[in-house]
Coordinates of C-alpha atoms in Angstrom, one line a residue:
Chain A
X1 CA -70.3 -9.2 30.1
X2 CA -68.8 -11.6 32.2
X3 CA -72.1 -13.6 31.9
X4 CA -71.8 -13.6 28.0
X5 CA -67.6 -14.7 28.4
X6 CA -68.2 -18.3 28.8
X7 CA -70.7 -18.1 25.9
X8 CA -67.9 -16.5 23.5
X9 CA -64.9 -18.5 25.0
X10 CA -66.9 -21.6 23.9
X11 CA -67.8 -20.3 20.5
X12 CA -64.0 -19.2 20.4
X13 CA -62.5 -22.7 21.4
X14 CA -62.7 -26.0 20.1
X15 CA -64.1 -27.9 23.2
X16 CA -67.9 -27.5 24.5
X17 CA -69.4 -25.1 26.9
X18 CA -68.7 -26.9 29.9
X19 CA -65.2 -28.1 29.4
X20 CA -64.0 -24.7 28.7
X21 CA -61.2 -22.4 30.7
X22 CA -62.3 -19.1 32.1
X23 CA -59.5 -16.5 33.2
X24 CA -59.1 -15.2 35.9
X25 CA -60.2 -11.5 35.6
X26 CA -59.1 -9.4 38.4
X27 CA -62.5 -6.7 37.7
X28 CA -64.5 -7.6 40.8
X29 CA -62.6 -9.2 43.3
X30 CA -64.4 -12.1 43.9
X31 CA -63.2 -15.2 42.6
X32 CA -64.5 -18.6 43.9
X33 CA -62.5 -21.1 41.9
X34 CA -59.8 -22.9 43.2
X35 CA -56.1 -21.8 42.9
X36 CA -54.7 -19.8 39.2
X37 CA -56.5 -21.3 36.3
X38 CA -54.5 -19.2 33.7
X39 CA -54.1 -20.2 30.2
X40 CA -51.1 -22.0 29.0
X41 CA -50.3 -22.5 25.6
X42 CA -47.9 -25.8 25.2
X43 CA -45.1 -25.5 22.3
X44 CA -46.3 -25.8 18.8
X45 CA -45.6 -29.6 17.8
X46 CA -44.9 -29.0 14.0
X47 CA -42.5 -31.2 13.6
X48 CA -42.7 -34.7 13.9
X49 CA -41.5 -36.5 17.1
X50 CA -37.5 -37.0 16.9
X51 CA -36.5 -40.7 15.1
X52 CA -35.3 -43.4 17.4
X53 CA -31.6 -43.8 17.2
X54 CA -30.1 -47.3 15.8
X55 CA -27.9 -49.0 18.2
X56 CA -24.9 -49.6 15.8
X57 CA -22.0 -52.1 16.2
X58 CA -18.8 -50.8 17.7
X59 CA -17.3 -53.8 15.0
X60 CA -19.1 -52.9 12.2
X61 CA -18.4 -48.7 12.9
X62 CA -15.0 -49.7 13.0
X63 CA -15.1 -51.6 10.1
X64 CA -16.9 -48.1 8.1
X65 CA -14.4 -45.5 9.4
X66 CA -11.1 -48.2 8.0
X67 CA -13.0 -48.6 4.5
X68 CA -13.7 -44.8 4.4
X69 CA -10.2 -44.3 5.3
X70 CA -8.7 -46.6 2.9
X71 CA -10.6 -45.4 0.2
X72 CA -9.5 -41.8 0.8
X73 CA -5.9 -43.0 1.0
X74 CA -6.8 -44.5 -2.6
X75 CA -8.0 -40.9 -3.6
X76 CA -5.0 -39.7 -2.3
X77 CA -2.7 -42.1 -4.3
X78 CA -4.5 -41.2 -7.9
X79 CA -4.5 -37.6 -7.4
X80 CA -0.9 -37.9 -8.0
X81 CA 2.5 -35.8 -7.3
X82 CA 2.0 -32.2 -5.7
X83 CA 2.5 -29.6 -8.0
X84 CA 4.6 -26.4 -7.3
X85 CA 2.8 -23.0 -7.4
X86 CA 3.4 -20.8 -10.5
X87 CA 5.8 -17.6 -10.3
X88 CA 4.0 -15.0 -12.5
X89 CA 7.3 -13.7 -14.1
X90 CA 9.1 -16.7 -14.7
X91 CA 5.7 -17.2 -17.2
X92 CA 5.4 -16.1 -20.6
X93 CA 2.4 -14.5 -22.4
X94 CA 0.6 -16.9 -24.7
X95 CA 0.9 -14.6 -27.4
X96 CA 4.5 -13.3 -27.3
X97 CA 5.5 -16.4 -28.7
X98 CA 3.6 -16.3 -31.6
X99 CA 5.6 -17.0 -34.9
X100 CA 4.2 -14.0 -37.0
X101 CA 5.8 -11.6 -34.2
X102 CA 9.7 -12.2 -35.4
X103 CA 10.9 -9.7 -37.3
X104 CA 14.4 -9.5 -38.9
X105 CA 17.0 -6.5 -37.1
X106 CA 18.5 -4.4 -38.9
X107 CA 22.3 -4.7 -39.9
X108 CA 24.6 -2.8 -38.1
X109 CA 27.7 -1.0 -39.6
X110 CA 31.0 -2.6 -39.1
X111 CA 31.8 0.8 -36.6
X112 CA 28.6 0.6 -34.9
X113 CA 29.4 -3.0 -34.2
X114 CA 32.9 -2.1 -33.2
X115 CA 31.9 0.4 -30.7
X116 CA 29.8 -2.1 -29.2
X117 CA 32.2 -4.9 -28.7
X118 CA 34.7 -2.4 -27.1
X119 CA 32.2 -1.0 -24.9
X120 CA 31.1 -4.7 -24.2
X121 CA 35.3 -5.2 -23.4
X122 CA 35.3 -1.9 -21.2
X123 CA 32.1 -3.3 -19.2
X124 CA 33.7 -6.7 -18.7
X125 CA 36.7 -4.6 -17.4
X126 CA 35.1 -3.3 -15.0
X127 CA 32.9 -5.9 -13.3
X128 CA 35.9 -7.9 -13.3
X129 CA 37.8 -5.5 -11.1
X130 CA 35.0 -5.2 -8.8
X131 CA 34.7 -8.8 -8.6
X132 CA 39.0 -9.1 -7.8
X133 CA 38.5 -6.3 -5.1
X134 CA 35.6 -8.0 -3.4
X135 CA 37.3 -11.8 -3.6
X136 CA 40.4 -9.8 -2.1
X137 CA 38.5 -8.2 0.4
X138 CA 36.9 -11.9 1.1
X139 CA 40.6 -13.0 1.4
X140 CA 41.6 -10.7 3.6
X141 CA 39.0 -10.9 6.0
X142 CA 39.0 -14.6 6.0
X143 CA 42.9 -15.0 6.9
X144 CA 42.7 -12.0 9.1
X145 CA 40.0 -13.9 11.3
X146 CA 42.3 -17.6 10.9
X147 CA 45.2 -15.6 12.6
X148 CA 42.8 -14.4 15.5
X149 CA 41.6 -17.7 15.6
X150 CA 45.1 -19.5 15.6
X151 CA 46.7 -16.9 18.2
X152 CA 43.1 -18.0 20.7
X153 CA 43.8 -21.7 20.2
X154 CA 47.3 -21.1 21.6
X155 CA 46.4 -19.4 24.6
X156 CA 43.6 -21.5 25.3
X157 CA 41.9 -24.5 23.3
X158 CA 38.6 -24.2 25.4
X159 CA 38.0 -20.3 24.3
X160 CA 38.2 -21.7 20.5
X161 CA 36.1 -24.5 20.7
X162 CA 33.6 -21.8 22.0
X163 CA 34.3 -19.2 19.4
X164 CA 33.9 -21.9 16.9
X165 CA 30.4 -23.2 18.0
X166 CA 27.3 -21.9 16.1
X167 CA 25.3 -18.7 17.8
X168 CA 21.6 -20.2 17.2
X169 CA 20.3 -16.1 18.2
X170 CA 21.5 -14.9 15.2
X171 CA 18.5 -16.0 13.1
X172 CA 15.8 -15.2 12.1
X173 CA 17.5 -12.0 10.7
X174 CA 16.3 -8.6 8.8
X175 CA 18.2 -6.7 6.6
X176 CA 16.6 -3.4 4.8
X177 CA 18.0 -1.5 2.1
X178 CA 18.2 1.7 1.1
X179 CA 15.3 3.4 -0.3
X180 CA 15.1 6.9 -2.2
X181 CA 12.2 8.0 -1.1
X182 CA 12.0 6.8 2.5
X183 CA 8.7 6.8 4.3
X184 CA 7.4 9.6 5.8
X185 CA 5.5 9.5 9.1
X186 CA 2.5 9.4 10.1
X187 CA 1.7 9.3 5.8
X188 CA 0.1 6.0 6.1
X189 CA -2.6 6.3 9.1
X190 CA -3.8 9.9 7.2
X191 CA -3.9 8.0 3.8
X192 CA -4.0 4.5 4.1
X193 CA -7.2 2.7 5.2
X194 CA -6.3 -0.9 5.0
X195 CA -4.1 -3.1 3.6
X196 CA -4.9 -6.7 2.2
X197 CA -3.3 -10.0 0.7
X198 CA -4.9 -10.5 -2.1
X199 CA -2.6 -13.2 -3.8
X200 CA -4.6 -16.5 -4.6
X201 CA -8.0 -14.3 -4.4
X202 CA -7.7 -14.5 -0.7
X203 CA -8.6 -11.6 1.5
X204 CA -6.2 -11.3 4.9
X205 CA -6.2 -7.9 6.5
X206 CA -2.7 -7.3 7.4
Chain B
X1 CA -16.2 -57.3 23.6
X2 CA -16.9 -58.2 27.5
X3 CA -19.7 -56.6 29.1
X4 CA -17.6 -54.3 31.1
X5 CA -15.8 -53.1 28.8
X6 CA -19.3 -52.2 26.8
X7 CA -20.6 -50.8 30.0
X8 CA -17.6 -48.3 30.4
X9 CA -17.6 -47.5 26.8
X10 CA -21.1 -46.5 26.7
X11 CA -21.1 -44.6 29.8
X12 CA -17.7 -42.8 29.0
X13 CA -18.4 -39.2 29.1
X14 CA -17.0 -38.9 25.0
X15 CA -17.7 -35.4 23.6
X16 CA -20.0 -35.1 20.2
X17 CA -17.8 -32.7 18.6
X18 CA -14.3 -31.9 18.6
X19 CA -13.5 -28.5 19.1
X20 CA -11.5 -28.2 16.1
X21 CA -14.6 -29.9 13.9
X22 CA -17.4 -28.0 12.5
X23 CA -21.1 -29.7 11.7
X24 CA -20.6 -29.2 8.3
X25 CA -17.0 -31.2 8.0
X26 CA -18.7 -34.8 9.8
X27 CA -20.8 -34.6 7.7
X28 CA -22.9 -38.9 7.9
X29 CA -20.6 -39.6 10.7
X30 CA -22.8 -37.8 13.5
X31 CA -21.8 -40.7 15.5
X32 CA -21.9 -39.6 19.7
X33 CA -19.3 -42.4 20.0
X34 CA -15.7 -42.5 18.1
X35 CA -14.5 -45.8 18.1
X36 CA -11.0 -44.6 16.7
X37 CA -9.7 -41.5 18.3
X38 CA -8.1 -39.7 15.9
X39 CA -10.3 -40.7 13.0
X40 CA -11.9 -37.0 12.7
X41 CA -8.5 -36.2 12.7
X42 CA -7.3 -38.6 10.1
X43 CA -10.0 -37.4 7.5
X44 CA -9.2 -33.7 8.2
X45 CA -5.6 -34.9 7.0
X46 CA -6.6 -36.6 4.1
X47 CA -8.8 -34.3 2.2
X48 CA -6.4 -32.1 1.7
X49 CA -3.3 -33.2 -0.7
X50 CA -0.1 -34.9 1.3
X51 CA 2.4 -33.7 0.4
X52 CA 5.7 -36.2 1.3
X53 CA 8.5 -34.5 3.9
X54 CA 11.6 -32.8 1.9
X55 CA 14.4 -34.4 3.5
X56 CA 16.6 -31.7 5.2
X57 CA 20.3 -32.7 5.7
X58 CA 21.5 -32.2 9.5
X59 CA 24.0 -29.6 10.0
X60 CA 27.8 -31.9 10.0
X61 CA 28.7 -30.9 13.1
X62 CA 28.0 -28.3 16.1
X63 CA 30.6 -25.0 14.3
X64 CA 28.2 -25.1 11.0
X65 CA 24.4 -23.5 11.2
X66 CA 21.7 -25.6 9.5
X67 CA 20.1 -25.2 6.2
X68 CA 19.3 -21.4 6.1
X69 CA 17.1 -19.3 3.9
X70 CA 18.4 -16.5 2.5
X71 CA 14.8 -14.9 1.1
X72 CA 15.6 -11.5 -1.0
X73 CA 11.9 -9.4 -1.5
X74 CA 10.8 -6.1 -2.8
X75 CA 9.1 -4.0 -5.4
X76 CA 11.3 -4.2 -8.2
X77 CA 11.8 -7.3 -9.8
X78 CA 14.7 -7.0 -11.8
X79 CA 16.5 -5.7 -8.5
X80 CA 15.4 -8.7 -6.3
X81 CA 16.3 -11.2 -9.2
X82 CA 20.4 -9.6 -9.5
X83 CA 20.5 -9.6 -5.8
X84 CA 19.5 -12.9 -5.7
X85 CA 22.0 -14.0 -8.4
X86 CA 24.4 -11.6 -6.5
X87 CA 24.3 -13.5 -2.9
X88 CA 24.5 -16.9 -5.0
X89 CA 27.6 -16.4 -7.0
X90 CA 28.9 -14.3 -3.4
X91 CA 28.5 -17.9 -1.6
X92 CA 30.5 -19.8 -4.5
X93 CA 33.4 -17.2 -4.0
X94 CA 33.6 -18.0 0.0
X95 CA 33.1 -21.7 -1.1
X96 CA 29.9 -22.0 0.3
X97 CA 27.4 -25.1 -0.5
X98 CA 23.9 -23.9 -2.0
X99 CA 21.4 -26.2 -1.3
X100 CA 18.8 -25.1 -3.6
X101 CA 17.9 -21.5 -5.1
X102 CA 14.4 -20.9 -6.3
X103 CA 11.3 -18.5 -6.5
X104 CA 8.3 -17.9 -4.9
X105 CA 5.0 -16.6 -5.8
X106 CA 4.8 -12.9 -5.8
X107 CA 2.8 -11.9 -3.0
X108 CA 0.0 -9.0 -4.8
X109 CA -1.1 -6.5 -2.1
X110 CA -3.8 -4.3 -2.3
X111 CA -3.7 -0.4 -0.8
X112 CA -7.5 0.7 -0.3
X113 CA -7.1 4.7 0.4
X114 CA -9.2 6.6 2.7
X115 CA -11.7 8.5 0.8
X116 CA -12.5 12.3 1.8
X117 CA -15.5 13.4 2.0
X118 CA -17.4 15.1 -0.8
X119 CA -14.8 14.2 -3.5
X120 CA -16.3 14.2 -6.9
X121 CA -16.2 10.5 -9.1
X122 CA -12.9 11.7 -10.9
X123 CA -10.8 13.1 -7.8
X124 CA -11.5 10.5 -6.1
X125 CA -7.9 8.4 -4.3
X126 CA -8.4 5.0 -6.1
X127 CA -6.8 1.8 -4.4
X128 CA -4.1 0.1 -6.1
X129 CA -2.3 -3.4 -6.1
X130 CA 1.8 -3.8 -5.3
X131 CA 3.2 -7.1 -5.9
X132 CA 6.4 -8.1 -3.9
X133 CA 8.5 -9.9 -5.4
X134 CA 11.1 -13.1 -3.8
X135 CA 13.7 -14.6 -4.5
X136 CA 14.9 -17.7 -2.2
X137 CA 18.7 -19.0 -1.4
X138 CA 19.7 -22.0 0.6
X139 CA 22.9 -21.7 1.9
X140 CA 24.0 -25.2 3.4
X141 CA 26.7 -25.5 6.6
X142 CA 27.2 -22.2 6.8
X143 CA 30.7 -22.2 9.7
X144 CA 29.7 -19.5 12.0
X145 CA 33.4 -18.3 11.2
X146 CA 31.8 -16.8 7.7
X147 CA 28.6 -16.2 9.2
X148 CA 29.1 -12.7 10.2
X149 CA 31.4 -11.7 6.8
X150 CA 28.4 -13.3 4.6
X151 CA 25.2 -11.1 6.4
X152 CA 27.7 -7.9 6.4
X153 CA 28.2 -8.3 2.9
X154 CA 25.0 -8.6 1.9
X155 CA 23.6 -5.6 4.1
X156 CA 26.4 -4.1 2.1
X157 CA 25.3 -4.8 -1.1
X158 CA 22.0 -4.3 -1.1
X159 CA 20.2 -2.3 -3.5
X160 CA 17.4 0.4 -3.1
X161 CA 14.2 -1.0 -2.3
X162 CA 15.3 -4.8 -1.7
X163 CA 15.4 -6.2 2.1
X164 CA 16.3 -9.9 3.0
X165 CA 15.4 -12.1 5.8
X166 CA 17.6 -14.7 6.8
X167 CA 15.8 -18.2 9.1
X168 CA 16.3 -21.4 9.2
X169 CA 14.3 -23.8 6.6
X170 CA 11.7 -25.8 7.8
X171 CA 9.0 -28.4 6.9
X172 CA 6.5 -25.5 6.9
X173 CA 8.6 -23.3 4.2
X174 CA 9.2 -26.5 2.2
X175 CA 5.3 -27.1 1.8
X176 CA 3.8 -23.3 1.9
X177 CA 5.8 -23.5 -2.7
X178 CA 2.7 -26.2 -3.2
X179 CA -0.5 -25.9 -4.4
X180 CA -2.9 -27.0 -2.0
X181 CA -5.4 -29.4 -3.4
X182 CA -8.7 -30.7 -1.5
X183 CA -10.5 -34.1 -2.5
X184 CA -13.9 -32.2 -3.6
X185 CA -16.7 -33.3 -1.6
X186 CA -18.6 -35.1 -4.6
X187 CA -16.2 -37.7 -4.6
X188 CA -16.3 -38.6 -0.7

């Protein structure tokens, strides 16, 4: 077998008998060549060698990057003022305002229409006494906190300066209100898999 | 340029890439050497839109707070939109200055549900969108002597389902109301 190997290595391989590799095959124990001949394969070359690089001209790359700049700045110029983003509600539909939808409303009776302005008088009433009682409320609060203020600047002018002065920990500031049906523990881990922005078709797990 | 200088310029241990800079972004300019320091930088800037600085008036004097934003948010439209009106004509009554009052986009949120197992097509929990609502107010030299009367009322007065967050306007709140436009890369 071994006889035949170099035979069939050469018919295998591209160069003549003599010129090719044996293994070294660990069968018999008796080897007689010189150090490991073992076969190698080199890297497969498919590509072609990389290109030589161009020296360029600190002056002249200079000289691209300002152009490339100034013609963005160009861009920049004719794309024009920055428009706001739209508020969905503040839109209306297309179609809404289509001329064929008006219709004419019915007339009301002269009692019907007297009911209504009275009611319309009651509500004003109403909303104008709320709005006295609050601007009194403002009042008193506001001349309430003038004669604390006044009574600290006699006993001491440094303490009101003080009390005057902005307190910058007081914002950023929360303020919740009231709900009706308050959230109930615990609901969203057993419901809830994930929650997602999905304004302006972007996707950001909150 | 003198040959030192060269010399150092070419031996000066320059990185290829920024970190903040992907392959794709340099696109031509694969240069090893940048010749202006910031000009990665520069072109980052100017593909997007610029938009121009808002100018924000100083507080007048160390008793009043800076421009604050009084931002009213929630389910319920209607409800965020009278509380918004509420807290504006609540600042004309203590003779407040409003900057500026406007809207921003609602903000649509999408619930996916966990699904139990071996639920049948129609029982299935299906996900749904909420959108949120809000409502801005800039309040302008507020004295800290009204400060505390102004955020009681308006904990006070709040309606079911609406919260507010009160902060301080900034560049960054100014330019988050545009639309962000990129120079598309056909025309670089």
């Amino acid at each position: 077998m071994r006889l035949d190997l170099r035979a069939f290595l050469s018919q295998a391989s591209f160069f003549p008998p003599q010129v090719c590799f044996v293994p070294y095959i660990h069968s018999r124990g008796i080897f007689t060549g010189v150090g490991g001949l073992a076969f190698r394969a080199s890297q497969s070359l498919q590509a072609e060698p990389p290109k030589k690089k161009k020296k360029t001209d600190p002056k002249q790359e200079q000289l691209r990057q300002h152009r490339y700049l100034k013609r963005l700045k160009k861009l920049q110029y004719k794309m024009g003022k920055a428009e706001l983003k739209p508020v969905e509600e503040m839109r209306v539909d297309r179609a809404l305002l289509d001329e064929a939808r008006k219709r004419d409303l019915p007339e009301i009776p002269p009692e019907e229409q007297e009911r209504r302005a009275l009611l319309l008088k009651r509500w004003s009433k109403f909303k104008f006494a709320q709005h006295v009682t609050e601007t009194r409320l403002i009042e008193g609060a506001i001349k309430a906190q003038e004669k604390a203020l006044n009574e600290l600047r006699t006993e001491s002018e440094e303490l009101y300066q003080q009390a005057i002065k902005t307190d910058n920990s007081l914002f950023p500031l929360e303020g919740v209100g009231p709900t009706h049906t308050p959230a109930i523990d615990g609901f969203d881990k057993k419901v809830i898999d994930g929650v997602c922005d999905v304004t302006d078709n972007t996707d950001e797990f909150l | 340029m003198s040959r030192r200088a060269l010399s150092t310029l070419y031996s000066g241990g320059r990185r290829v890439l920024h970190s903040s800079m992907s392959w794709r972004k340099i696109g031509q300019f694969q240069s090893a050497r940048c010749y202006a320091d910031n000009f990665d930088e520069e072109v980052e800037e100017l593909r997007v839109q610029q938009i121009a600085d808002q100018e924000i008036p100083p507080p007048a004097d160390d008793t009043v707070h800076e421009v604050l934003n009084i931002k009213a948010f929630g389910y319920d439209c209607t409800l965020v939109e009278h509380f918004a009106q509420y807290t504006h004509n609540l600042s004309k009554n203590m003779s407040l200055s409003v900057f500026d009052s406007y809207a921003l986009p609602a903000k649509a949120t999408l619930v996916h549900a966990i699904q139990g197992t071996g639920l049948k097509e129609k029982d299935r929990i299906k996900d749904y969108t909420l959108t949120t609502y809000q409502r801005v107010i800039q309040i302008q030299d507020l004295p800290s002597k009204r400060a505390s009367l102004l955020l009681d009322l308006l904990q006070l007065n709040l309606p079911e389902g609406v919260s507010f967050t009160i902060t301080l306007h900034t560049q960054e709140h100014y330019k988050e109301r545009f639309i962000r436009k990129e120079i598309p890369d056909s025309l670089l």
